[in-house]
């Protein structure tokens, strides 16, 4: 039987007859010759159909086939350095599986809203395929990194009874007779229980924020990976985050060069993402802002524009540590050298991509944690289980969260997070 092959494997079939299946990406005619670009998800290849060399039926099919019709084609694989895949198919027969209606996305320019309305079709385009293949590689790099370093994958619940990152961005729902429940903002608190059971864990899944911000950096549903490590202090945490980012970027450069080229990404900027990364304190970050003429009050959180101004100073991700405790979450440990500061770290990506990692050393003292919960007006009874982690063998521990879509967006050089996930969810959009 003739093998059905994928475009990526054509190099193994030079001179042989093969059958390929896929969709019509594009078509050109020149008299008695038709050039059909077939895509099958693994690549693109040109199929040449010459009148007289094929049956009348095959030539008619090649004539009437429309953009995005599905079809099956049989022919001989020829090396052709000028063609898209480096190979072309000298067609013997072509049958249409399903003739497509007039396809809404044409090679002409479309507005972004139109494209997002057609996201289910837009994902077929070369650029979107390249982005989502890079996303897949990043996900695998994340898993490999932790799996190879003795971390256990630990899946936290998505339905939770309380907030982790503050109450202002919770998606709320009625939960049977138990009152309100919420979609998780972060798996961290559960991750901490895992770290006390396994030593080192990572959670990896969707998280939800009812963000009112309509920026290009915010989604309401996004993926986050959160490692949590027993016996790690803030410095250990920063060392791990640094190694992690270098690993992700260098892996994508190595394994997804073709896709980065498709996106016309300036890879020289990514090549520079090698350890060590600059580490500056919040105080030093404020100095940078002041030098750049920003009227910045010590004690405020860094905004998106501030982050961009700081990261402009560096050509690698920059780690900003020791923020005012006031602007950070209740669970962060205070700096013993200055209790006004939290042992927090945010990592800002270069080229204006903003915060991609947020992390900290956690408060491991029962009484201090209790008073933080009270100061933040959080319901203590919902946190009893979390306080147990400080009652039964508490240890210093740390962790961080990396936003997947922000990472994809940075590595791919995207304008907006909406292209970094198959079906983006934003404050003003929940379709398709
Ligand atoms: O800084 P965040 O809020 O930190 C946490 O959730 C901690 N519990 C993490 C931890 O220590 N385990 O979020 C972490 C990262 C951000 O740096 C950003 O990359 C991403 O999650 N992120 C978002 N990505 C897309 N859309 C949003 N609305 C995001 N909010 C946060
Ligand atoms: Mg943050």
PDB file of C-alpha atoms in Angstrom, residues 60-317:
ATOM      1  CA  UNK A  60     -11.032  19.674 -13.101  1.00  0.00           C
ATOM      2  CA  UNK A  61     -10.656  19.132  -9.373  1.00  0.00           C
ATOM      3  CA  UNK A  62      -7.493  21.229  -9.369  1.00  0.00           C
ATOM      4  CA  UNK A  63      -9.346  23.907 -11.288  1.00  0.00           C
ATOM      5  CA  UNK A  64     -12.398  24.151  -9.053  1.00  0.00           C
ATOM      6  CA  UNK A  65     -10.806  23.536  -5.655  1.00  0.00           C
ATOM      7  CA  UNK A  66     -11.228  26.544  -3.351  1.00  0.00           C
ATOM      8  CA  UNK A  67      -9.137  27.955  -0.495  1.00  0.00           C
ATOM      9  CA  UNK A  68      -9.328  25.693   2.600  1.00  0.00           C
ATOM     10  CA  UNK A  69     -11.009  22.803   0.792  1.00  0.00           C
ATOM     11  CA  UNK A  70      -9.791  19.474   2.146  1.00  0.00           C
ATOM     12  CA  UNK A  71      -8.253  17.110  -0.361  1.00  0.00           C
ATOM     13  CA  UNK A  72      -6.108  14.065  -0.942  1.00  0.00           C
ATOM     14  CA  UNK A  73      -3.319  14.062  -3.447  1.00  0.00           C
ATOM     15  CA  UNK A  74      -1.029  11.383  -4.864  1.00  0.00           C
ATOM     16  CA  UNK A  75       2.174  12.128  -6.699  1.00  0.00           C
ATOM     17  CA  UNK A  76       5.936  11.840  -6.830  1.00  0.00           C
ATOM     18  CA  UNK A  77       8.163  13.757  -4.400  1.00  0.00           C
ATOM     19  CA  UNK A  78      10.759  15.921  -6.150  1.00  0.00           C
ATOM     20  CA  UNK A  79      13.483  18.020  -4.631  1.00  0.00           C
ATOM     21  CA  UNK A  80      12.786  21.666  -5.488  1.00  0.00           C
ATOM     22  CA  UNK A  81      14.923  24.169  -3.567  1.00  0.00           C
ATOM     23  CA  UNK A  82      12.734  27.096  -4.734  1.00  0.00           C
ATOM     24  CA  UNK A  83       9.486  25.611  -3.334  1.00  0.00           C
ATOM     25  CA  UNK A  84       8.163  26.204   0.212  1.00  0.00           C
ATOM     26  CA  UNK A  85       9.200  22.924   1.806  1.00  0.00           C
ATOM     27  CA  UNK A  86      12.220  22.359  -0.448  1.00  0.00           C
ATOM     28  CA  UNK A  87      10.184  19.632  -2.168  1.00  0.00           C
ATOM     29  CA  UNK A  88       7.248  19.572  -4.532  1.00  0.00           C
ATOM     30  CA  UNK A  89       4.678  17.003  -5.559  1.00  0.00           C
ATOM     31  CA  UNK A  90       4.442  16.043  -9.196  1.00  0.00           C
ATOM     32  CA  UNK A  91       0.726  15.266  -9.079  1.00  0.00           C
ATOM     33  CA  UNK A  92      -0.790  12.070 -10.442  1.00  0.00           C
ATOM     34  CA  UNK A  93      -4.271  12.314  -8.918  1.00  0.00           C
ATOM     35  CA  UNK A  94      -6.231  14.671  -6.722  1.00  0.00           C
ATOM     36  CA  UNK A  95      -9.569  14.120  -5.047  1.00  0.00           C
ATOM     37  CA  UNK A  96     -11.530  16.702  -3.105  1.00  0.00           C
ATOM     38  CA  UNK A  97     -12.730  15.538   0.318  1.00  0.00           C
ATOM     39  CA  UNK A  98     -14.861  18.611   1.028  1.00  0.00           C
ATOM     40  CA  UNK A  99     -15.163  21.670  -1.190  1.00  0.00           C
ATOM     41  CA  UNK A 100     -14.982  24.774   1.020  1.00  0.00           C
ATOM     42  CA  UNK A 101     -17.417  27.693   0.863  1.00  0.00           C
ATOM     43  CA  UNK A 102     -15.880  31.066   0.132  1.00  0.00           C
ATOM     44  CA  UNK A 103     -13.326  31.385   2.918  1.00  0.00           C
ATOM     45  CA  UNK A 104     -13.708  34.549   5.018  1.00  0.00           C
ATOM     46  CA  UNK A 105      -9.979  35.037   5.669  1.00  0.00           C
ATOM     47  CA  UNK A 106      -8.240  35.979   2.434  1.00  0.00           C
ATOM     48  CA  UNK A 107      -4.629  37.023   1.865  1.00  0.00           C
ATOM     49  CA  UNK A 108      -5.727  40.698   2.023  1.00  0.00           C
ATOM     50  CA  UNK A 109      -5.422  42.601   5.319  1.00  0.00           C
ATOM     51  CA  UNK A 110      -8.183  42.099   7.877  1.00  0.00           C
ATOM     52  CA  UNK A 111      -8.885  44.096  11.023  1.00  0.00           C
ATOM     53  CA  UNK A 112      -7.973  42.450  14.323  1.00  0.00           C
ATOM     54  CA  UNK A 113     -11.599  42.341  15.521  1.00  0.00           C
ATOM     55  CA  UNK A 114     -12.616  40.512  12.355  1.00  0.00           C
ATOM     56  CA  UNK A 115      -9.796  38.027  12.827  1.00  0.00           C
ATOM     57  CA  UNK A 116     -10.637  37.384  16.488  1.00  0.00           C
ATOM     58  CA  UNK A 117     -14.311  36.883  15.551  1.00  0.00           C
ATOM     59  CA  UNK A 118     -12.987  34.147  13.265  1.00  0.00           C
ATOM     60  CA  UNK A 119     -10.405  32.836  15.706  1.00  0.00           C
ATOM     61  CA  UNK A 120     -11.494  29.215  15.040  1.00  0.00           C
ATOM     62  CA  UNK A 121     -10.358  29.712  11.425  1.00  0.00           C
ATOM     63  CA  UNK A 122      -7.624  32.293  12.045  1.00  0.00           C
ATOM     64  CA  UNK A 123      -5.589  29.643  13.916  1.00  0.00           C
ATOM     65  CA  UNK A 124      -5.010  27.954  10.527  1.00  0.00           C
ATOM     66  CA  UNK A 125      -2.869  30.812   9.255  1.00  0.00           C
ATOM     67  CA  UNK A 126       0.916  30.497   9.098  1.00  0.00           C
ATOM     68  CA  UNK A 127       1.608  33.116  11.736  1.00  0.00           C
ATOM     69  CA  UNK A 128      -0.881  31.695  14.232  1.00  0.00           C
ATOM     70  CA  UNK A 129       0.371  28.155  13.654  1.00  0.00           C
ATOM     71  CA  UNK A 130       3.934  29.335  14.331  1.00  0.00           C
ATOM     72  CA  UNK A 131       2.910  31.095  17.569  1.00  0.00           C
ATOM     73  CA  UNK A 132       0.928  28.147  18.905  1.00  0.00           C
ATOM     74  CA  UNK A 133       3.707  25.702  18.044  1.00  0.00           C
ATOM     75  CA  UNK A 134       6.084  27.866  20.053  1.00  0.00           C
ATOM     76  CA  UNK A 135       3.543  27.903  22.906  1.00  0.00           C
ATOM     77  CA  UNK A 136       3.503  24.100  22.861  1.00  0.00           C
ATOM     78  CA  UNK A 137       7.313  23.979  22.961  1.00  0.00           C
ATOM     79  CA  UNK A 138       7.370  26.405  25.899  1.00  0.00           C
ATOM     80  CA  UNK A 139       4.870  24.244  27.798  1.00  0.00           C
ATOM     81  CA  UNK A 140       7.056  21.194  27.228  1.00  0.00           C
ATOM     82  CA  UNK A 141      10.199  23.089  28.221  1.00  0.00           C
ATOM     83  CA  UNK A 142       8.465  24.125  31.459  1.00  0.00           C
ATOM     84  CA  UNK A 143       7.519  20.537  32.282  1.00  0.00           C
ATOM     85  CA  UNK A 144      10.932  19.155  31.297  1.00  0.00           C
ATOM     86  CA  UNK A 145      12.734  21.762  33.380  1.00  0.00           C
ATOM     87  CA  UNK A 146      10.920  20.850  36.584  1.00  0.00           C
ATOM     88  CA  UNK A 147      10.642  17.117  35.902  1.00  0.00           C
ATOM     89  CA  UNK A 148      14.409  16.890  35.333  1.00  0.00           C
ATOM     90  CA  UNK A 149      15.082  18.695  38.607  1.00  0.00           C
ATOM     91  CA  UNK A 150      13.088  16.481  40.947  1.00  0.00           C
ATOM     92  CA  UNK A 151       9.889  18.528  41.162  1.00  0.00           C
ATOM     93  CA  UNK A 152       6.538  16.717  41.497  1.00  0.00           C
ATOM     94  CA  UNK A 153       3.593  17.947  39.424  1.00  0.00           C
ATOM     95  CA  UNK A 154       0.848  18.912  41.875  1.00  0.00           C
ATOM     96  CA  UNK A 155      -2.622  19.909  40.600  1.00  0.00           C
ATOM     97  CA  UNK A 156      -4.481  22.449  42.724  1.00  0.00           C
ATOM     98  CA  UNK A 157      -8.284  22.887  42.560  1.00  0.00           C
ATOM     99  CA  UNK A 158      -9.813  25.451  40.212  1.00  0.00           C
ATOM    100  CA  UNK A 159     -12.924  26.017  42.351  1.00  0.00           C
ATOM    101  CA  UNK A 160     -11.832  27.615  45.609  1.00  0.00           C
ATOM    102  CA  UNK A 161     -13.561  29.045  48.678  1.00  0.00           C
ATOM    103  CA  UNK A 162     -11.359  32.162  48.974  1.00  0.00           C
ATOM    104  CA  UNK A 163      -8.906  34.579  47.370  1.00  0.00           C
ATOM    105  CA  UNK A 164      -5.158  34.068  47.017  1.00  0.00           C
ATOM    106  CA  UNK A 165      -4.013  37.264  45.303  1.00  0.00           C
ATOM    107  CA  UNK A 166      -6.520  39.757  46.779  1.00  0.00           C
ATOM    108  CA  UNK A 167     -10.304  39.926  46.539  1.00  0.00           C
ATOM    109  CA  UNK A 168     -10.706  42.535  43.781  1.00  0.00           C
ATOM    110  CA  UNK A 169     -10.327  40.230  40.783  1.00  0.00           C
ATOM    111  CA  UNK A 170     -12.349  37.142  41.739  1.00  0.00           C
ATOM    112  CA  UNK A 171     -14.840  35.405  39.462  1.00  0.00           C
ATOM    113  CA  UNK A 172     -17.695  34.430  41.718  1.00  0.00           C
ATOM    114  CA  UNK A 173     -20.248  31.627  41.506  1.00  0.00           C
ATOM    115  CA  UNK A 174     -23.009  30.082  43.600  1.00  0.00           C
ATOM    116  CA  UNK A 175     -21.847  26.784  44.993  1.00  0.00           C
ATOM    117  CA  UNK A 176     -24.874  24.663  45.964  1.00  0.00           C
ATOM    118  CA  UNK A 177     -25.700  25.037  49.661  1.00  0.00           C
ATOM    119  CA  UNK A 178     -22.214  26.217  50.548  1.00  0.00           C
ATOM    120  CA  UNK A 179     -22.588  29.829  49.481  1.00  0.00           C
ATOM    121  CA  UNK A 180     -20.098  31.551  47.203  1.00  0.00           C
ATOM    122  CA  UNK A 181     -17.144  29.894  45.535  1.00  0.00           C
ATOM    123  CA  UNK A 182     -14.539  31.415  43.210  1.00  0.00           C
ATOM    124  CA  UNK A 183     -12.407  30.493  40.225  1.00  0.00           C
ATOM    125  CA  UNK A 184      -8.783  30.234  41.301  1.00  0.00           C
ATOM    126  CA  UNK A 185      -6.453  33.202  40.835  1.00  0.00           C
ATOM    127  CA  UNK A 186      -3.390  31.108  41.654  1.00  0.00           C
ATOM    128  CA  UNK A 187      -2.670  27.592  42.856  1.00  0.00           C
ATOM    129  CA  UNK A 188       0.004  28.823  45.214  1.00  0.00           C
ATOM    130  CA  UNK A 189      -1.586  28.259  48.626  1.00  0.00           C
ATOM    131  CA  UNK A 190      -2.305  24.643  47.681  1.00  0.00           C
ATOM    132  CA  UNK A 191       1.162  24.432  46.148  1.00  0.00           C
ATOM    133  CA  UNK A 192       2.606  25.303  49.558  1.00  0.00           C
ATOM    134  CA  UNK A 193       0.855  22.279  51.081  1.00  0.00           C
ATOM    135  CA  UNK A 194       2.381  20.189  48.284  1.00  0.00           C
ATOM    136  CA  UNK A 195       5.878  21.513  49.003  1.00  0.00           C
ATOM    137  CA  UNK A 196       5.512  20.320  52.614  1.00  0.00           C
ATOM    138  CA  UNK A 197       4.576  16.853  51.317  1.00  0.00           C
ATOM    139  CA  UNK A 198       7.030  16.480  48.398  1.00  0.00           C
ATOM    140  CA  UNK A 199       9.751  19.067  49.016  1.00  0.00           C
ATOM    141  CA  UNK A 200       9.564  20.627  45.554  1.00  0.00           C
ATOM    142  CA  UNK A 201       6.394  20.827  43.444  1.00  0.00           C
ATOM    143  CA  UNK A 202       4.988  22.755  40.519  1.00  0.00           C
ATOM    144  CA  UNK A 203       1.407  23.527  39.636  1.00  0.00           C
ATOM    145  CA  UNK A 204       0.533  24.268  36.026  1.00  0.00           C
ATOM    146  CA  UNK A 205      -2.907  25.163  34.782  1.00  0.00           C
ATOM    147  CA  UNK A 206      -5.457  27.828  33.975  1.00  0.00           C
ATOM    148  CA  UNK A 207      -6.051  30.684  36.417  1.00  0.00           C
ATOM    149  CA  UNK A 208      -8.643  33.428  36.371  1.00  0.00           C
ATOM    150  CA  UNK A 209      -8.649  37.133  37.097  1.00  0.00           C
ATOM    151  CA  UNK A 210     -11.661  39.396  36.701  1.00  0.00           C
ATOM    152  CA  UNK A 211      -9.234  42.106  35.597  1.00  0.00           C
ATOM    153  CA  UNK A 212     -10.966  45.371  34.814  1.00  0.00           C
ATOM    154  CA  UNK A 213      -7.837  46.413  32.905  1.00  0.00           C
ATOM    155  CA  UNK A 214      -8.235  46.440  29.126  1.00  0.00           C
ATOM    156  CA  UNK A 215      -4.505  46.283  28.422  1.00  0.00           C
ATOM    157  CA  UNK A 216      -2.577  44.172  25.941  1.00  0.00           C
ATOM    158  CA  UNK A 217      -0.979  42.373  28.900  1.00  0.00           C
ATOM    159  CA  UNK A 218      -4.141  41.130  30.609  1.00  0.00           C
ATOM    160  CA  UNK A 219      -6.362  38.130  30.000  1.00  0.00           C
ATOM    161  CA  UNK A 220      -9.194  37.022  32.292  1.00  0.00           C
ATOM    162  CA  UNK A 221      -8.177  33.383  31.788  1.00  0.00           C
ATOM    163  CA  UNK A 222      -4.481  32.606  31.535  1.00  0.00           C
ATOM    164  CA  UNK A 223      -2.098  29.759  32.280  1.00  0.00           C
ATOM    165  CA  UNK A 224       0.370  29.950  35.107  1.00  0.00           C
ATOM    166  CA  UNK A 225       3.132  27.609  36.259  1.00  0.00           C
ATOM    167  CA  UNK A 226       3.949  27.898  39.961  1.00  0.00           C
ATOM    168  CA  UNK A 227       6.899  26.077  41.505  1.00  0.00           C
ATOM    169  CA  UNK A 228       7.026  25.952  45.307  1.00  0.00           C
ATOM    170  CA  UNK A 229      10.101  24.785  47.223  1.00  0.00           C
ATOM    171  CA  UNK A 230      10.627  23.882  50.864  1.00  0.00           C
ATOM    172  CA  UNK A 231      13.888  25.211  52.378  1.00  0.00           C
ATOM    173  CA  UNK A 232      14.379  27.856  49.638  1.00  0.00           C
ATOM    174  CA  UNK A 233      14.941  31.469  50.611  1.00  0.00           C
ATOM    175  CA  UNK A 234      14.471  34.475  48.304  1.00  0.00           C
ATOM    176  CA  UNK A 235      17.968  34.138  46.805  1.00  0.00           C
ATOM    177  CA  UNK A 236      17.463  30.441  46.037  1.00  0.00           C
ATOM    178  CA  UNK A 237      14.123  31.378  44.475  1.00  0.00           C
ATOM    179  CA  UNK A 238      15.742  33.992  42.229  1.00  0.00           C
ATOM    180  CA  UNK A 239      18.500  31.563  41.200  1.00  0.00           C
ATOM    181  CA  UNK A 240      15.897  29.022  40.126  1.00  0.00           C
ATOM    182  CA  UNK A 241      13.778  31.587  38.241  1.00  0.00           C
ATOM    183  CA  UNK A 242      16.863  32.786  36.387  1.00  0.00           C
ATOM    184  CA  UNK A 243      17.910  29.276  35.338  1.00  0.00           C
ATOM    185  CA  UNK A 244      14.299  28.543  34.341  1.00  0.00           C
ATOM    186  CA  UNK A 245      13.932  31.567  32.035  1.00  0.00           C
ATOM    187  CA  UNK A 246      17.284  30.932  30.389  1.00  0.00           C
ATOM    188  CA  UNK A 247      16.280  27.309  29.786  1.00  0.00           C
ATOM    189  CA  UNK A 248      12.927  28.213  28.211  1.00  0.00           C
ATOM    190  CA  UNK A 249      14.332  30.872  25.887  1.00  0.00           C
ATOM    191  CA  UNK A 250      17.379  28.887  24.787  1.00  0.00           C
ATOM    192  CA  UNK A 251      15.246  25.770  24.161  1.00  0.00           C
ATOM    193  CA  UNK A 252      12.827  27.682  21.934  1.00  0.00           C
ATOM    194  CA  UNK A 253      15.734  29.276  20.032  1.00  0.00           C
ATOM    195  CA  UNK A 254      17.172  25.818  19.400  1.00  0.00           C
ATOM    196  CA  UNK A 255      13.968  23.911  18.616  1.00  0.00           C
ATOM    197  CA  UNK A 256      11.658  26.474  17.028  1.00  0.00           C
ATOM    198  CA  UNK A 257      14.022  28.473  14.819  1.00  0.00           C
ATOM    199  CA  UNK A 258      11.776  28.052  11.786  1.00  0.00           C
ATOM    200  CA  UNK A 259       8.703  29.384  13.610  1.00  0.00           C
ATOM    201  CA  UNK A 260      10.648  32.355  15.021  1.00  0.00           C
ATOM    202  CA  UNK A 261      11.750  33.136  11.475  1.00  0.00           C
ATOM    203  CA  UNK A 262       8.138  32.945  10.262  1.00  0.00           C
ATOM    204  CA  UNK A 263       7.343  35.573  12.931  1.00  0.00           C
ATOM    205  CA  UNK A 264      10.349  37.674  11.846  1.00  0.00           C
ATOM    206  CA  UNK A 265      11.473  37.706  15.465  1.00  0.00           C
ATOM    207  CA  UNK A 266      14.789  39.452  16.119  1.00  0.00           C
ATOM    208  CA  UNK A 267      16.450  36.452  17.756  1.00  0.00           C
ATOM    209  CA  UNK A 268      19.648  38.332  18.634  1.00  0.00           C
ATOM    210  CA  UNK A 269      17.634  39.841  21.515  1.00  0.00           C
ATOM    211  CA  UNK A 270      16.698  36.370  22.756  1.00  0.00           C
ATOM    212  CA  UNK A 271      20.261  35.028  22.410  1.00  0.00           C
ATOM    213  CA  UNK A 272      21.245  37.461  25.166  1.00  0.00           C
ATOM    214  CA  UNK A 273      18.927  35.809  27.695  1.00  0.00           C
ATOM    215  CA  UNK A 274      21.716  34.018  29.567  1.00  0.00           C
ATOM    216  CA  UNK A 275      22.541  34.027  33.267  1.00  0.00           C
ATOM    217  CA  UNK A 276      23.321  36.031  35.314  1.00  0.00           C
ATOM    218  CA  UNK A 277      20.390  38.473  35.094  1.00  0.00           C
ATOM    219  CA  UNK A 278      20.605  41.891  36.740  1.00  0.00           C
ATOM    220  CA  UNK A 279      19.097  42.024  40.267  1.00  0.00           C
ATOM    221  CA  UNK A 280      18.003  45.373  41.614  1.00  0.00           C
ATOM    222  CA  UNK A 281      16.028  46.307  44.706  1.00  0.00           C
ATOM    223  CA  UNK A 282      12.742  48.207  44.520  1.00  0.00           C
ATOM    224  CA  UNK A 283      14.645  51.198  45.932  1.00  0.00           C
ATOM    225  CA  UNK A 284      17.103  51.041  43.026  1.00  0.00           C
ATOM    226  CA  UNK A 285      14.194  50.708  40.578  1.00  0.00           C
ATOM    227  CA  UNK A 286      12.669  53.887  42.049  1.00  0.00           C
ATOM    228  CA  UNK A 287      16.029  55.657  41.546  1.00  0.00           C
ATOM    229  CA  UNK A 288      16.011  54.660  37.867  1.00  0.00           C
ATOM    230  CA  UNK A 289      12.489  56.076  37.459  1.00  0.00           C
ATOM    231  CA  UNK A 290      13.421  59.330  39.161  1.00  0.00           C
ATOM    232  CA  UNK A 291      16.509  59.686  36.964  1.00  0.00           C
ATOM    233  CA  UNK A 292      14.218  59.284  33.959  1.00  0.00           C
ATOM    234  CA  UNK A 293      12.042  62.134  35.193  1.00  0.00           C
ATOM    235  CA  UNK A 294       9.112  60.093  36.564  1.00  0.00           C
ATOM    236  CA  UNK A 295       7.346  61.637  39.558  1.00  0.00           C
ATOM    237  CA  UNK A 296       7.239  58.354  41.494  1.00  0.00           C
ATOM    238  CA  UNK A 297       6.192  58.040  45.162  1.00  0.00           C
ATOM    239  CA  UNK A 298       8.122  55.469  47.195  1.00  0.00           C
ATOM    240  CA  UNK A 299       5.557  52.910  48.387  1.00  0.00           C
ATOM    241  CA  UNK A 300       3.520  52.713  45.190  1.00  0.00           C
ATOM    242  CA  UNK A 301       3.417  49.593  43.057  1.00  0.00           C
ATOM    243  CA  UNK A 302       5.205  49.735  39.713  1.00  0.00           C
ATOM    244  CA  UNK A 303       2.799  50.334  36.831  1.00  0.00           C
ATOM    245  CA  UNK A 304       3.139  49.006  33.277  1.00  0.00           C
ATOM    246  CA  UNK A 305       4.879  52.160  32.030  1.00  0.00           C
ATOM    247  CA  UNK A 306       7.260  52.143  35.017  1.00  0.00           C
ATOM    248  CA  UNK A 307       8.151  48.517  34.265  1.00  0.00           C
ATOM    249  CA  UNK A 308       8.909  49.384  30.652  1.00  0.00           C
ATOM    250  CA  UNK A 309      11.125  52.308  31.679  1.00  0.00           C
ATOM    251  CA  UNK A 310      13.078  50.081  34.095  1.00  0.00           C
ATOM    252  CA  UNK A 311      13.488  47.182  31.692  1.00  0.00           C
ATOM    253  CA  UNK A 312      14.741  49.539  28.957  1.00  0.00           C
ATOM    254  CA  UNK A 313      17.925  49.868  31.023  1.00  0.00           C
ATOM    255  CA  UNK A 314      18.779  46.191  30.500  1.00  0.00           C
ATOM    256  CA  UNK A 315      18.994  43.734  27.609  1.00  0.00           C
ATOM    257  CA  UNK A 316      18.095  40.755  29.804  1.00  0.00           C
ATOM    258  CA  UNK A 317      15.186  40.085  32.137  1.00  0.00           C
TER     259      UNK A 317
END
